[in-house]
Short mmCIF file of N, CA and C in Angstrom, two decimals:
data_model
loop_
_atom_site.label_atom_id
_atom_site.label_comp_id
_atom_site.label_asym_id
_atom_site.label_seq_id
_atom_site.Cartn_x
_atom_site.Cartn_y
_atom_site.Cartn_z
N UNK R 10 -6.59 -17.00 -5.93
CA UNK R 10 -5.41 -16.59 -4.97
C UNK R 10 -4.59 -17.64 -4.78
N UNK R 11 -3.21 -17.14 -4.66
CA UNK R 11 -2.03 -18.17 -4.42
C UNK R 11 -2.11 -18.94 -3.16
N UNK R 12 -1.69 -19.89 -3.03
CA UNK R 12 -1.63 -20.88 -1.86
C UNK R 12 -0.86 -20.36 -0.74
N UNK R 13 -0.95 -20.45 0.48
CA UNK R 13 -0.41 -19.94 1.62
C UNK R 13 1.34 -20.23 1.35
N UNK R 14 1.99 -19.07 1.73
CA UNK R 14 3.61 -19.31 1.97
C UNK R 14 3.91 -19.88 3.29
N UNK R 15 5.39 -20.07 3.26
CA UNK R 15 5.71 -20.61 4.70
C UNK R 15 5.84 -19.54 5.71
N UNK R 16 6.19 -18.39 5.20
CA UNK R 16 6.27 -17.08 6.04
C UNK R 16 4.79 -16.50 6.20
N UNK R 17 4.16 -16.79 7.43
CA UNK R 17 2.75 -16.21 7.44
C UNK R 17 2.81 -15.46 8.86
N UNK R 18 1.71 -15.22 9.35
CA UNK R 18 1.36 -14.42 10.56
C UNK R 18 2.28 -14.69 11.66
N UNK R 19 3.01 -13.80 12.19
CA UNK R 19 3.73 -13.92 13.36
C UNK R 19 3.06 -13.22 14.56
N UNK R 20 3.27 -13.73 15.70
CA UNK R 20 2.70 -13.10 16.99
C UNK R 20 2.86 -11.56 16.77
N UNK R 21 1.96 -10.91 16.93
CA UNK R 21 2.06 -9.40 17.08
C UNK R 21 1.82 -8.78 15.83
N UNK R 22 1.32 -9.40 14.86
CA UNK R 22 1.11 -9.05 13.43
C UNK R 22 0.23 -7.70 13.58
N UNK R 23 0.28 -7.27 12.29
CA UNK R 23 -0.61 -6.14 12.01
C UNK R 23 -1.95 -6.25 11.35
N UNK R 24 -2.94 -5.59 11.40
CA UNK R 24 -4.13 -5.71 10.63
C UNK R 24 -4.00 -6.23 9.33
N UNK R 25 -2.80 -5.75 8.42
CA UNK R 25 -2.69 -6.12 7.24
C UNK R 25 -2.42 -7.51 6.96
N UNK R 26 -1.21 -7.92 8.07
CA UNK R 26 -0.86 -9.43 8.01
C UNK R 26 -2.09 -10.35 8.32
N UNK R 27 -2.93 -10.05 9.44
CA UNK R 27 -3.97 -10.64 9.91
C UNK R 27 -4.94 -10.85 8.50
N UNK R 28 -5.27 -9.77 7.86
CA UNK R 28 -6.29 -9.84 6.74
C UNK R 28 -5.54 -11.04 5.64
N UNK R 29 -4.21 -10.77 5.32
CA UNK R 29 -3.54 -11.66 4.40
C UNK R 29 -3.73 -13.12 5.08
N UNK R 30 -3.46 -13.44 6.06
CA UNK R 30 -3.64 -14.67 6.68
C UNK R 30 -4.90 -15.33 6.67
N UNK R 31 -6.03 -14.48 7.11
CA UNK R 31 -7.26 -14.70 7.07
C UNK R 31 -7.88 -15.21 5.73
N UNK R 32 -7.31 -14.52 4.68
CA UNK R 32 -7.70 -14.73 3.36
C UNK R 32 -6.87 -15.71 2.49
N UNK R 33 -5.98 -16.37 3.22
CA UNK R 33 -5.18 -17.55 2.72
C UNK R 33 -4.26 -17.00 1.55
N UNK R 34 -3.94 -15.60 1.61
CA UNK R 34 -3.05 -15.27 0.66
C UNK R 34 -1.47 -15.58 0.72
N UNK R 35 -0.76 -16.02 -0.13
CA UNK R 35 0.67 -16.21 -0.01
C UNK R 35 1.32 -14.81 0.04
N UNK R 36 2.24 -14.59 0.92
CA UNK R 36 2.77 -13.53 1.15
C UNK R 36 4.15 -13.59 2.03
N UNK R 37 5.28 -12.55 1.92
CA UNK R 37 6.56 -12.75 2.69
C UNK R 37 6.49 -11.40 3.29
N UNK R 38 6.74 -11.34 4.58
CA UNK R 38 7.12 -10.10 5.35
C UNK R 38 8.58 -9.59 5.41
N UNK R 39 8.59 -8.51 5.12
CA UNK R 39 10.25 -8.09 5.11
C UNK R 39 10.27 -6.91 6.16
N UNK R 40 11.38 -6.99 7.12
CA UNK R 40 11.56 -6.00 8.24
C UNK R 40 12.59 -5.40 7.91
N UNK R 41 12.64 -4.10 8.23
CA UNK R 41 14.04 -3.41 8.52
C UNK R 41 13.97 -2.29 9.48
N UNK R 42 15.19 -1.88 9.84
CA UNK R 42 15.22 -0.78 10.98
C UNK R 42 14.85 0.78 10.22
N UNK R 43 13.95 1.10 10.73
CA UNK R 43 13.36 2.60 10.14
C UNK R 43 14.18 3.51 10.67
N UNK R 44 14.50 4.39 9.69
CA UNK R 44 15.31 5.63 10.22
C UNK R 44 14.31 6.82 10.07
N UNK R 45 13.87 7.50 11.22
CA UNK R 45 12.90 8.64 11.12
C UNK R 45 13.52 9.83 10.42
N UNK R 46 14.89 9.79 10.15
CA UNK R 46 15.42 11.10 9.55
C UNK R 46 15.41 10.68 8.17
N UNK R 47 15.21 9.58 7.59
CA UNK R 47 15.09 9.45 6.16
C UNK R 47 13.86 10.26 5.49
N UNK R 48 14.21 10.89 4.23
CA UNK R 48 13.11 11.73 3.79
C UNK R 48 12.01 11.10 3.22
N UNK R 49 12.22 9.70 2.62
CA UNK R 49 11.17 8.95 2.21
C UNK R 49 11.04 7.73 2.53
N UNK R 50 9.71 7.25 3.20
CA UNK R 50 9.38 6.12 3.70
C UNK R 50 9.56 5.01 2.68
N UNK R 51 9.09 5.32 1.35
CA UNK R 51 9.11 4.23 0.19
C UNK R 51 10.60 3.93 -0.16
N UNK R 52 11.13 5.17 -0.47
CA UNK R 52 12.71 4.89 -0.94
C UNK R 52 13.50 4.10 0.05
N UNK R 53 13.34 4.39 1.38
CA UNK R 53 13.97 3.83 2.52
C UNK R 53 13.69 2.44 2.63
N UNK R 54 12.51 1.93 2.27
CA UNK R 54 11.88 0.55 2.11
C UNK R 54 12.67 -0.10 1.14
N UNK R 55 12.46 0.51 -0.27
CA UNK R 55 13.27 -0.10 -1.12
C UNK R 55 14.83 -0.37 -1.05
N UNK R 56 15.45 0.83 -0.56
CA UNK R 56 17.03 0.64 -0.29
C UNK R 56 16.98 -0.54 0.77
N UNK R 57 16.53 -0.59 1.78
CA UNK R 57 16.68 -1.32 2.92
C UNK R 57 16.47 -2.85 2.57
N UNK R 58 15.47 -3.28 1.67
CA UNK R 58 15.11 -4.48 1.29
C UNK R 58 16.13 -4.90 0.01
N UNK R 59 16.61 -3.99 -0.57
CA UNK R 59 17.40 -4.29 -1.87
C UNK R 59 16.64 -4.59 -2.98
N UNK R 60 15.37 -3.99 -3.05
CA UNK R 60 14.43 -4.05 -4.24
C UNK R 60 14.17 -2.83 -5.07
N UNK R 61 13.82 -3.07 -6.25
CA UNK R 61 13.82 -1.90 -7.38
C UNK R 61 12.73 -0.96 -6.86
N UNK R 62 12.84 0.21 -6.71
CA UNK R 62 11.74 1.09 -6.42
C UNK R 62 10.54 1.17 -7.14
N UNK R 63 10.55 0.52 -8.36
CA UNK R 63 9.31 0.28 -9.16
C UNK R 63 8.60 -0.93 -8.82
N UNK R 64 9.24 -1.80 -7.76
CA UNK R 64 8.35 -2.89 -7.35
C UNK R 64 7.84 -2.55 -5.92
N UNK R 65 8.26 -1.45 -5.33
CA UNK R 65 7.75 -1.16 -3.89
C UNK R 65 6.82 -0.04 -4.11
N UNK R 66 5.70 -0.20 -3.53
CA UNK R 66 4.52 0.81 -3.97
C UNK R 66 3.89 1.34 -2.63
N UNK R 67 3.85 2.71 -2.53
CA UNK R 67 3.41 3.58 -1.40
C UNK R 67 1.71 3.56 -1.57
N UNK R 68 1.38 3.73 -0.28
CA UNK R 68 -0.18 3.80 -0.16
C UNK R 68 -0.49 5.22 0.20
N UNK R 69 -1.20 5.95 -0.62
CA UNK R 69 -1.66 7.33 -0.31
C UNK R 69 -3.05 7.52 -0.15
N UNK R 70 -3.43 8.32 0.45
CA UNK R 70 -4.98 8.57 0.71
C UNK R 70 -5.42 9.92 0.29
N UNK R 71 -6.35 9.96 -0.57
CA UNK R 71 -6.67 11.09 -1.33
C UNK R 71 -8.18 11.33 -1.20
N UNK R 72 -8.51 12.58 -1.32
CA UNK R 72 -9.82 12.95 -1.34
C UNK R 72 -10.47 13.02 -2.61
N UNK R 73 -11.35 12.24 -3.07
CA UNK R 73 -11.91 12.55 -4.38
C UNK R 73 -13.58 12.94 -4.37
N UNK R 74 -13.69 14.13 -4.52
CA UNK R 74 -15.04 14.71 -4.65
C UNK R 74 -15.73 14.29 -3.23
N UNK R 75 -15.02 14.39 -2.14
CA UNK R 75 -15.38 14.18 -0.88
C UNK R 75 -15.34 12.91 -0.15
N UNK R 76 -14.90 11.94 -1.18
CA UNK R 76 -14.65 10.47 -0.50
C UNK R 76 -13.33 10.16 -0.37
N UNK R 77 -12.81 9.63 0.67
CA UNK R 77 -11.57 9.08 1.03
C UNK R 77 -11.17 7.94 0.02
N UNK R 78 -10.16 7.85 -0.83
CA UNK R 78 -9.92 7.02 -1.64
C UNK R 78 -8.27 6.72 -1.55
N UNK R 79 -7.91 5.36 -1.39
CA UNK R 79 -6.76 5.00 -1.56
C UNK R 79 -6.16 4.86 -2.94
N UNK R 80 -5.04 5.27 -3.05
CA UNK R 80 -3.92 5.43 -4.21
C UNK R 80 -2.72 4.51 -3.91
N UNK R 81 -2.59 3.37 -4.72
CA UNK R 81 -1.15 2.54 -4.41
C UNK R 81 -0.49 2.70 -5.72
N UNK R 82 0.80 3.64 -5.57
CA UNK R 82 1.58 3.71 -6.76
C UNK R 82 3.22 3.37 -6.42
N UNK R 83 3.91 3.26 -7.28
CA UNK R 83 5.18 2.83 -6.96
C UNK R 83 6.05 4.17 -6.38
N UNK R 84 6.86 3.72 -5.48
CA UNK R 84 7.55 4.82 -4.72
C UNK R 84 8.48 5.67 -5.71
N UNK R 85 8.81 4.93 -6.87
CA UNK R 85 9.57 5.79 -7.69
C UNK R 85 9.12 6.76 -8.36
N UNK R 86 7.76 6.86 -8.32
CA UNK R 86 6.99 8.04 -9.00
C UNK R 86 5.97 8.81 -8.21
N UNK R 87 5.13 9.50 -8.83
CA UNK R 87 4.03 10.35 -7.98
C UNK R 87 2.91 9.93 -8.43
N UNK R 88 1.91 10.26 -7.49
CA UNK R 88 0.64 10.11 -7.98
C UNK R 88 0.04 11.12 -8.65
N UNK R 89 -0.63 10.72 -9.81
CA UNK R 89 -1.37 11.78 -10.67
C UNK R 89 -2.87 11.92 -10.25
N UNK R 90 -3.14 12.98 -9.69
CA UNK R 90 -4.28 13.12 -8.98
C UNK R 90 -5.80 13.15 -9.90
N UNK R 91 -5.35 13.68 -11.06
CA UNK R 91 -6.46 13.77 -12.23
C UNK R 91 -6.64 12.55 -12.57
N UNK R 92 -5.53 11.51 -12.68
CA UNK R 92 -5.99 10.20 -13.22
C UNK R 92 -6.76 9.41 -12.05
N UNK R 93 -6.29 9.70 -10.90
CA UNK R 93 -7.00 9.01 -9.78
C UNK R 93 -8.41 9.29 -9.73
N UNK R 94 -8.63 10.51 -9.76
CA UNK R 94 -10.19 11.13 -9.95
C UNK R 94 -10.87 10.30 -10.93
N UNK R 95 -10.32 10.29 -12.23
CA UNK R 95 -10.90 9.64 -13.38
C UNK R 95 -11.23 8.16 -13.28
N UNK R 96 -10.18 7.42 -12.45
CA UNK R 96 -10.35 6.10 -12.35
C UNK R 96 -11.44 5.74 -11.56
N UNK R 97 -11.89 6.62 -10.54
CA UNK R 97 -13.00 6.15 -9.71
C UNK R 97 -14.18 7.07 -10.26
N UNK R 98 -14.27 7.45 -11.36
CA UNK R 98 -15.44 8.48 -11.90
C UNK R 98 -15.73 9.74 -11.03
N UNK R 99 -14.58 10.14 -10.66
CA UNK R 99 -14.62 11.52 -9.96
C UNK R 99 -14.22 12.72 -10.92
N UNK R 100 -14.35 13.89 -10.45
CA UNK R 100 -14.00 15.14 -10.94
C UNK R 100 -12.70 15.64 -10.53
N UNK R 101 -12.51 15.63 -9.18
CA UNK R 101 -11.56 16.55 -8.49
C UNK R 101 -10.82 15.72 -7.36
N UNK R 102 -9.56 15.39 -7.28
CA UNK R 102 -8.75 14.88 -6.30
C UNK R 102 -7.89 15.72 -5.49
N UNK R 103 -7.50 15.52 -4.44
CA UNK R 103 -6.49 16.33 -3.50
C UNK R 103 -6.11 15.43 -2.29
N UNK R 104 -4.99 15.49 -2.03
CA UNK R 104 -4.37 14.79 -0.93
C UNK R 104 -5.15 14.70 0.37
N UNK R 105 -5.46 13.86 1.03
CA UNK R 105 -6.22 13.74 2.21
C UNK R 105 -5.65 14.48 3.48
N UNK R 106 -6.06 15.10 4.24
CA UNK R 106 -5.55 15.49 5.68
C UNK R 106 -4.98 14.36 6.07
N UNK R 107 -3.53 14.30 6.44
CA UNK R 107 -2.89 13.31 7.17
C UNK R 107 -3.57 12.57 8.40
N UNK R 108 -3.98 13.57 9.22
CA UNK R 108 -4.69 13.09 10.47
C UNK R 108 -5.97 12.09 10.10
N UNK R 109 -6.79 12.72 9.30
CA UNK R 109 -7.94 12.10 8.77
C UNK R 109 -7.44 10.70 8.14
N UNK R 110 -6.49 10.72 7.36
CA UNK R 110 -6.05 9.46 6.71
C UNK R 110 -5.70 8.40 7.85
N UNK R 111 -5.01 8.96 8.83
CA UNK R 111 -4.76 7.95 9.89
C UNK R 111 -5.84 7.51 10.65
N UNK R 112 -6.72 8.59 11.15
CA UNK R 112 -7.99 8.03 11.90
C UNK R 112 -8.84 7.10 11.10
N UNK R 113 -8.89 7.35 9.82
CA UNK R 113 -9.78 6.41 8.90
C UNK R 113 -9.29 5.06 8.71
N UNK R 114 -7.86 4.87 8.46
CA UNK R 114 -7.29 3.72 8.28
C UNK R 114 -6.83 2.99 9.21
N UNK R 115 -6.48 3.49 10.35
CA UNK R 115 -6.15 3.08 11.40
C UNK R 115 -4.63 2.68 11.57
N UNK R 116 -4.01 3.44 10.51
CA UNK R 116 -2.45 3.25 10.51
C UNK R 116 -1.83 4.78 10.57
N UNK R 117 -0.52 4.81 10.97
CA UNK R 117 0.04 6.08 11.13
C UNK R 117 0.73 6.17 9.62
N UNK R 118 0.94 7.59 9.26
CA UNK R 118 1.60 8.00 8.08
C UNK R 118 2.92 7.51 7.98
N UNK R 119 3.29 6.76 6.59
CA UNK R 119 4.39 6.18 6.65
C UNK R 119 4.36 4.71 6.77
N UNK R 120 3.20 4.27 7.33
CA UNK R 120 2.90 2.80 7.72
C UNK R 120 1.53 2.50 7.17
N UNK R 121 0.99 3.40 6.35
CA UNK R 121 -0.50 3.05 5.84
C UNK R 121 -0.48 1.87 5.07
N UNK R 122 -1.29 0.91 5.14
CA UNK R 122 -1.18 -0.38 4.33
C UNK R 122 -2.51 -0.37 3.69
N UNK R 123 -2.51 -0.82 2.41
CA UNK R 123 -3.74 -0.77 1.55
C UNK R 123 -4.71 -2.07 2.15
N UNK R 124 -4.09 -2.78 2.92
CA UNK R 124 -4.84 -4.08 3.56
C UNK R 124 -5.12 -3.75 5.07
N UNK R 125 -6.12 -4.45 5.45
CA UNK R 125 -6.72 -4.47 6.79
C UNK R 125 -7.05 -3.22 7.46
N UNK R 126 -7.33 -2.25 6.53
CA UNK R 126 -7.85 -0.85 7.08
C UNK R 126 -9.07 -0.89 7.93
N UNK R 127 -8.98 0.07 8.98
CA UNK R 127 -10.14 0.32 9.96
C UNK R 127 -11.47 0.23 9.26
N UNK R 128 -11.57 1.12 8.04
CA UNK R 128 -12.63 1.42 7.12
C UNK R 128 -12.36 1.05 5.84
N UNK R 129 -13.04 0.20 5.19
CA UNK R 129 -12.59 -0.04 3.75
C UNK R 129 -12.95 0.99 2.83
N UNK R 130 -11.98 1.35 2.13
CA UNK R 130 -11.91 2.65 1.18
C UNK R 130 -11.89 2.24 -0.06
N UNK R 131 -12.45 3.00 -1.13
CA UNK R 131 -12.23 2.66 -2.71
C UNK R 131 -10.86 2.61 -2.86
N UNK R 132 -10.20 1.75 -3.68
CA UNK R 132 -8.80 1.67 -3.81
C UNK R 132 -8.58 1.67 -5.25
N UNK R 133 -7.47 2.09 -5.66
CA UNK R 133 -6.97 2.13 -7.07
C UNK R 133 -5.53 1.83 -7.03
N UNK R 134 -5.12 0.86 -7.85
CA UNK R 134 -3.61 0.08 -7.94
C UNK R 134 -3.03 0.55 -9.20
N UNK R 135 -1.98 1.32 -9.29
CA UNK R 135 -1.35 1.60 -10.48
C UNK R 135 -1.24 0.58 -11.39
N UNK R 136 -1.50 0.83 -12.60
CA UNK R 136 -1.49 -0.45 -13.69
C UNK R 136 -0.03 -1.06 -13.70
N UNK R 137 0.75 -0.09 -13.40
CA UNK R 137 2.37 -0.65 -13.58
C UNK R 137 2.58 -2.12 -12.78
N UNK R 138 1.86 -2.21 -11.64
CA UNK R 138 1.94 -3.29 -10.71
C UNK R 138 1.94 -4.59 -11.53
N UNK R 139 0.84 -4.64 -12.58
CA UNK R 139 0.81 -6.13 -13.23
C UNK R 139 2.06 -6.34 -14.16
N UNK R 140 3.09 -5.56 -14.40
CA UNK R 140 4.47 -5.94 -14.96
C UNK R 140 5.20 -6.75 -13.97
N UNK R 141 4.93 -7.12 -12.74
CA UNK R 141 5.63 -7.63 -11.69
C UNK R 141 5.06 -8.82 -11.23
N UNK R 142 5.89 -9.80 -10.92
CA UNK R 142 5.43 -11.09 -10.45
C UNK R 142 4.99 -10.90 -8.89
N UNK R 143 5.63 -10.03 -8.13
CA UNK R 143 5.18 -9.63 -6.92
C UNK R 143 5.59 -8.13 -6.65
N UNK R 144 4.91 -7.63 -5.79
CA UNK R 144 5.08 -6.22 -5.40
C UNK R 144 5.21 -6.08 -3.70
N UNK R 145 5.88 -4.93 -3.46
CA UNK R 145 5.86 -4.85 -1.77
C UNK R 145 4.90 -3.77 -1.37
N UNK R 146 4.30 -3.78 -0.57
CA UNK R 146 3.53 -2.62 0.17
C UNK R 146 3.71 -2.47 1.46
N UNK R 147 3.25 -1.54 2.39
CA UNK R 147 3.26 -1.50 3.55
C UNK R 147 2.64 -2.56 4.47
N UNK R 148 3.18 -3.18 5.51
CA UNK R 148 2.40 -4.32 6.16
C UNK R 148 1.80 -3.66 7.30
N UNK R 149 1.80 -2.52 7.40
CA UNK R 149 1.16 -1.66 8.56
C UNK R 149 1.77 -0.87 9.53
N UNK R 150 3.15 -0.85 9.39
CA UNK R 150 4.00 0.20 10.16
C UNK R 150 5.11 0.29 9.70
N UNK R 151 5.87 1.44 10.02
CA UNK R 151 7.18 1.67 9.44
C UNK R 151 8.21 0.78 9.76
N UNK R 152 8.92 0.41 8.62
CA UNK R 152 9.91 -0.68 8.89
C UNK R 152 9.35 -2.12 8.54
N UNK R 153 7.99 -2.13 8.20
CA UNK R 153 7.58 -3.62 7.87
C UNK R 153 6.83 -3.41 6.45
N UNK R 154 7.44 -4.35 5.71
CA UNK R 154 6.71 -4.38 4.12
C UNK R 154 6.29 -5.78 3.88
N UNK R 155 5.08 -5.97 3.02
CA UNK R 155 4.79 -7.31 2.75
C UNK R 155 4.84 -7.33 1.30
N UNK R 156 5.26 -8.67 0.86
CA UNK R 156 5.44 -8.86 -0.62
C UNK R 156 4.38 -9.97 -1.07
N UNK R 157 3.68 -9.43 -2.06
CA UNK R 157 2.50 -10.35 -2.48
C UNK R 157 2.38 -10.26 -3.91
N UNK R 158 1.48 -10.87 -4.70
CA UNK R 158 1.37 -10.85 -6.11
C UNK R 158 0.42 -9.69 -6.16
N UNK R 159 0.40 -8.84 -7.36
CA UNK R 159 -0.45 -7.64 -7.48
C UNK R 159 -1.97 -8.27 -7.60
N UNK R 160 -2.06 -9.43 -8.33
CA UNK R 160 -3.39 -9.99 -8.43
C UNK R 160 -4.02 -10.10 -7.16
N UNK R 161 -3.39 -10.61 -6.08
CA UNK R 161 -3.83 -10.96 -4.57
C UNK R 161 -4.07 -9.35 -4.13
N UNK R 162 -3.23 -8.53 -4.24
CA UNK R 162 -3.47 -7.04 -3.60
C UNK R 162 -4.80 -6.52 -4.27
N UNK R 163 -4.78 -6.79 -5.56
CA UNK R 163 -6.09 -6.11 -6.18
C UNK R 163 -7.40 -6.84 -5.65
N UNK R 164 -7.43 -8.25 -5.47
CA UNK R 164 -8.60 -9.03 -5.39
C UNK R 164 -8.72 -8.53 -3.76
N UNK R 165 -7.85 -8.60 -2.90
CA UNK R 165 -8.25 -8.42 -1.59
C UNK R 165 -8.63 -7.20 -1.19
N UNK R 166 -8.21 -6.06 -2.02
CA UNK R 166 -8.69 -4.63 -1.67
C UNK R 166 -9.76 -4.28 -2.42
N UNK R 167 -10.11 -5.05 -3.45
CA UNK R 167 -11.14 -4.93 -4.56
C UNK R 167 -10.74 -3.58 -5.29
N UNK R 168 -9.42 -3.49 -5.60
CA UNK R 168 -9.05 -2.10 -6.20
C UNK R 168 -9.34 -2.31 -7.71
N UNK R 169 -9.28 -1.03 -8.26
CA UNK R 169 -9.46 -0.59 -9.60
C UNK R 169 -8.06 -0.82 -10.23
N UNK R 170 -7.65 -1.33 -11.18
CA UNK R 170 -6.29 -1.19 -11.88
C UNK R 170 -6.30 -0.16 -12.82
N UNK R 171 -5.70 1.06 -12.63
CA UNK R 171 -5.49 2.17 -13.70
C UNK R 171 -4.27 2.81 -13.69
N UNK R 172 -3.91 3.53 -14.84
CA UNK R 172 -2.44 4.23 -14.87
C UNK R 172 -2.80 5.53 -13.99
N UNK R 173 -2.69 5.51 -12.77
CA UNK R 173 -2.43 6.54 -11.88
C UNK R 173 -1.15 7.16 -11.23
N UNK R 174 0.04 6.63 -11.74
CA UNK R 174 1.15 6.95 -11.41
C UNK R 174 1.81 7.88 -12.52
N UNK R 175 2.80 8.69 -12.29
CA UNK R 175 3.55 9.19 -13.11
C UNK R 175 5.09 9.40 -13.01
#
């Protein structure tokens, strides 16, 4: 895991930044003013940070054969539910009920982070992440992103790396 960066936990951090700090991972927090009228949380984040949408990843919660599973895919694409199911040895996947996803992760929709979730869920990170030195994921609330290496994200979430985006 990379050494700690200078931009670390700030007072009032989220469970995601607390988890990163506790793990000693290097990360950078990016904040921006969230516009509730924007049609896409992920695209809004990419635009606000001036980062390519293929480096900004959204966190989705799906139900794979009755087990809630986290999928982390680029905001520029979509989740392939069949590929997600296959990646975790399942047969069928569907998007989880948003209220259940919020209750289980402890985060609100549009701010669900793959890090620091209330309940640890199986996680799959899209293989495209490994093409980048760093990627951005939600830091646990709308308008807050965390930038870290794909390797650190994979290690901290115990994610399977698989081609689940399209």
